[in-house]
Amino acid sequence: MKSIRIREGKERSLLRRHPWVFEGSIAKGKADPGETVRVEGPDGRFLAWGAYSPSSSIRVRAWSFDEAERIDAAFFQRRVQQAVQLRGRLPIDSDGVRLVHGEADGLPGLVVDRYADVLSAQFLATGVERWKPVIADALLQATGLTRLYERSDVGVRGLEGLEPATGWLRGEGATEVTIREHGWRLTLDVAEGHKTGYYLDQRDNRRLFAQWVERLGAQRVLNCYSYTGGFSVAALAGGAQQVVSVDSSAPALARARAHVALNGFDESRAEFVDADVNQHLRGCLQRGERFDAIVLDPPKFAPTAAHAERAARAYKDINRLALMLLAPGGLLLTFSCSGGVSADLFHKIVAGAGTDAGVDGCLLARLEAACDHPTTLAYPEGEYLKGLAILKR
Ligand code: SAH
């Protein structure tokens, strides 16, 4: 077993059970990609078992802080089983569920979503890559399912020195799946969709949106960055007369359009616009359009804190435009999924947008990812999705 010695003073985060060891915190030791290492303090005392990643600035990801624990197949079976069992105890009204959420489930670099009877997984770090066959079997065993698709086609794998990898890991067949979310039917393709196929993290916020649209009697709704129209279906379910979905992905919009009919709504109530959201919002303003409810759910503008300033300008701009387009008494649901923008900073950005728009608003709620995307006390960096529900005065 190889050892990684931590520099003096750099062991504190591991003692708090934070699972990452950065390159600069290591005094000596190296290992092969994904190899299990013993991480030890400057005095040689045990701190953690972890997976080594020679090319990543996150050089070790901790598996366990228990010296007696062995990192073997049984370890992965236990962790996967715990993650799956936890979801069974959560209030989730869908058969689309995040079963494994990386570090928060003690499996750094692993993301697994269940869509009806298909599992879709991302292996994002050398540790889970090395244990992939064991993890794949453990997932089937814990869920009783037979089909697991891999979507490890994500840029961050490059930082780990890993090539993209996609395809069936276990089982085979059609990659299109229909899930049932809050009684709505939504389709996705695990091979073609974004990430693992769909954005499960917004599940609770989609239901809230349907409820608010209904309560407010919102008639005209604008769903920006709609992807396959989850919030659009929510708005129709809430009774909106007209929903405009805007996205720059034609395949996503085609699926959004299909979702209207699939859920039994009249197609005349839905409009789909293939456009850049910022430009579309400006066009709406010029045409004097007004909406009773608007959703802004953009992609990650700031992957890390280094991009925060440019991202802040982009967030502020779309939020300013949306606040101007809202009718008085209208609802804005606005999100950021940028890890580099904190909830606090996002609030300030949107407040600034309100000032620039000359609009005040009542903050109805602070929103976050659904509970199957947990954060843990030891790993607050896991928090990424934040949102605000604002009622325009
Ligand atoms: N709200 C969606 C998820 C949105 S993901 C849901 O509930 O499922 C972000 C979406 O923004 C993606 O579908 C992507 O295609 C789209 N997108 C990215 N940049 C865009 C731009 N500049 N204009 C319009 N859409 C954009």
PDB file of C-alpha atoms in Angstrom, residues 94 96 115 179 181-182 184 186 198-213 223 225-235 237-238 295 297 333 335 367-368 370 373 385:
ATOM      1  CA  SER A  94     -40.900  10.464  -9.525  1.00  0.00           C
ATOM      2  CA  GLY A  96     -36.412   9.647 -12.112  1.00  0.00           C
ATOM      3  CA  TYR A 115     -34.703   6.816 -15.118  1.00  0.00           C
ATOM      4  CA  ILE A 179     -40.310   8.838 -16.586  1.00  0.00           C
ATOM      5  CA  GLU A 181     -42.541  13.204 -12.528  1.00  0.00           C
ATOM      6  CA  HIS A 182     -45.369  14.559 -10.331  1.00  0.00           C
ATOM      7  CA  TRP A 184     -46.379  14.212 -15.744  1.00  0.00           C
ATOM      8  CA  LEU A 186     -41.408  13.105 -19.604  1.00  0.00           C
ATOM      9  CA  TYR A 198     -32.307  15.020 -17.811  1.00  0.00           C
ATOM     10  CA  TYR A 199     -32.117  17.666 -15.049  1.00  0.00           C
ATOM     11  CA  LEU A 200     -33.502  15.859 -12.036  1.00  0.00           C
ATOM     12  CA  ASP A 201     -32.175  18.530  -9.669  1.00  0.00           C
ATOM     13  CA  GLN A 202     -35.030  20.886 -10.664  1.00  0.00           C
ATOM     14  CA  ARG A 203     -37.781  18.344  -9.895  1.00  0.00           C
ATOM     15  CA  ASP A 204     -39.124  20.054  -6.759  1.00  0.00           C
ATOM     16  CA  ASN A 205     -38.854  23.491  -8.319  1.00  0.00           C
ATOM     17  CA  ARG A 206     -40.903  22.360 -11.320  1.00  0.00           C
ATOM     18  CA  ARG A 207     -43.684  21.232  -8.982  1.00  0.00           C
ATOM     19  CA  LEU A 208     -43.512  24.513  -7.032  1.00  0.00           C
ATOM     20  CA  PHE A 209     -43.717  26.420 -10.294  1.00  0.00           C
ATOM     21  CA  ALA A 210     -46.881  24.540 -11.306  1.00  0.00           C
ATOM     22  CA  GLN A 211     -48.421  25.383  -7.937  1.00  0.00           C
ATOM     23  CA  TRP A 212     -47.505  29.061  -8.150  1.00  0.00           C
ATOM     24  CA  VAL A 213     -48.718  29.411 -11.715  1.00  0.00           C
ATOM     25  CA  ASN A 223     -39.588  29.413 -19.938  1.00  0.00           C
ATOM     26  CA  TYR A 225     -33.325  27.761 -21.207  1.00  0.00           C
ATOM     27  CA  SER A 226     -36.200  25.318 -21.334  1.00  0.00           C
ATOM     28  CA  TYR A 227     -34.239  22.215 -22.371  1.00  0.00           C
ATOM     29  CA  THR A 228     -36.963  19.569 -22.934  1.00  0.00           C
ATOM     30  CA  GLY A 229     -39.670  21.732 -21.403  1.00  0.00           C
ATOM     31  CA  GLY A 230     -39.976  20.438 -17.847  1.00  0.00           C
ATOM     32  CA  PHE A 231     -40.997  23.874 -16.529  1.00  0.00           C
ATOM     33  CA  SER A 232     -43.241  24.338 -19.582  1.00  0.00           C
ATOM     34  CA  VAL A 233     -45.205  21.187 -18.765  1.00  0.00           C
ATOM     35  CA  ALA A 234     -45.372  22.429 -15.165  1.00  0.00           C
ATOM     36  CA  ALA A 235     -46.825  25.764 -16.324  1.00  0.00           C
ATOM     37  CA  ALA A 237     -50.327  21.734 -15.634  1.00  0.00           C
ATOM     38  CA  GLY A 238     -50.742  24.858 -13.493  1.00  0.00           C
ATOM     39  CA  VAL A 295     -38.245  30.949 -15.573  1.00  0.00           C
ATOM     40  CA  ASP A 297     -32.511  28.367 -15.734  1.00  0.00           C
ATOM     41  CA  LEU A 333     -38.039  31.904 -10.918  1.00  0.00           C
ATOM     42  CA  PHE A 335     -31.469  30.047 -11.034  1.00  0.00           C
ATOM     43  CA  LEU A 367     -34.596  27.410  -3.950  1.00  0.00           C
ATOM     44  CA  GLU A 368     -32.070  24.613  -4.250  1.00  0.00           C
ATOM     45  CA  ALA A 370     -33.928  18.397  -4.862  1.00  0.00           C
ATOM     46  CA  HIS A 373     -28.811  15.759  -4.707  1.00  0.00           C
ATOM     47  CA  LEU A 385     -27.874  24.973  -7.682  1.00  0.00           C
TER      48      LEU A 385
END
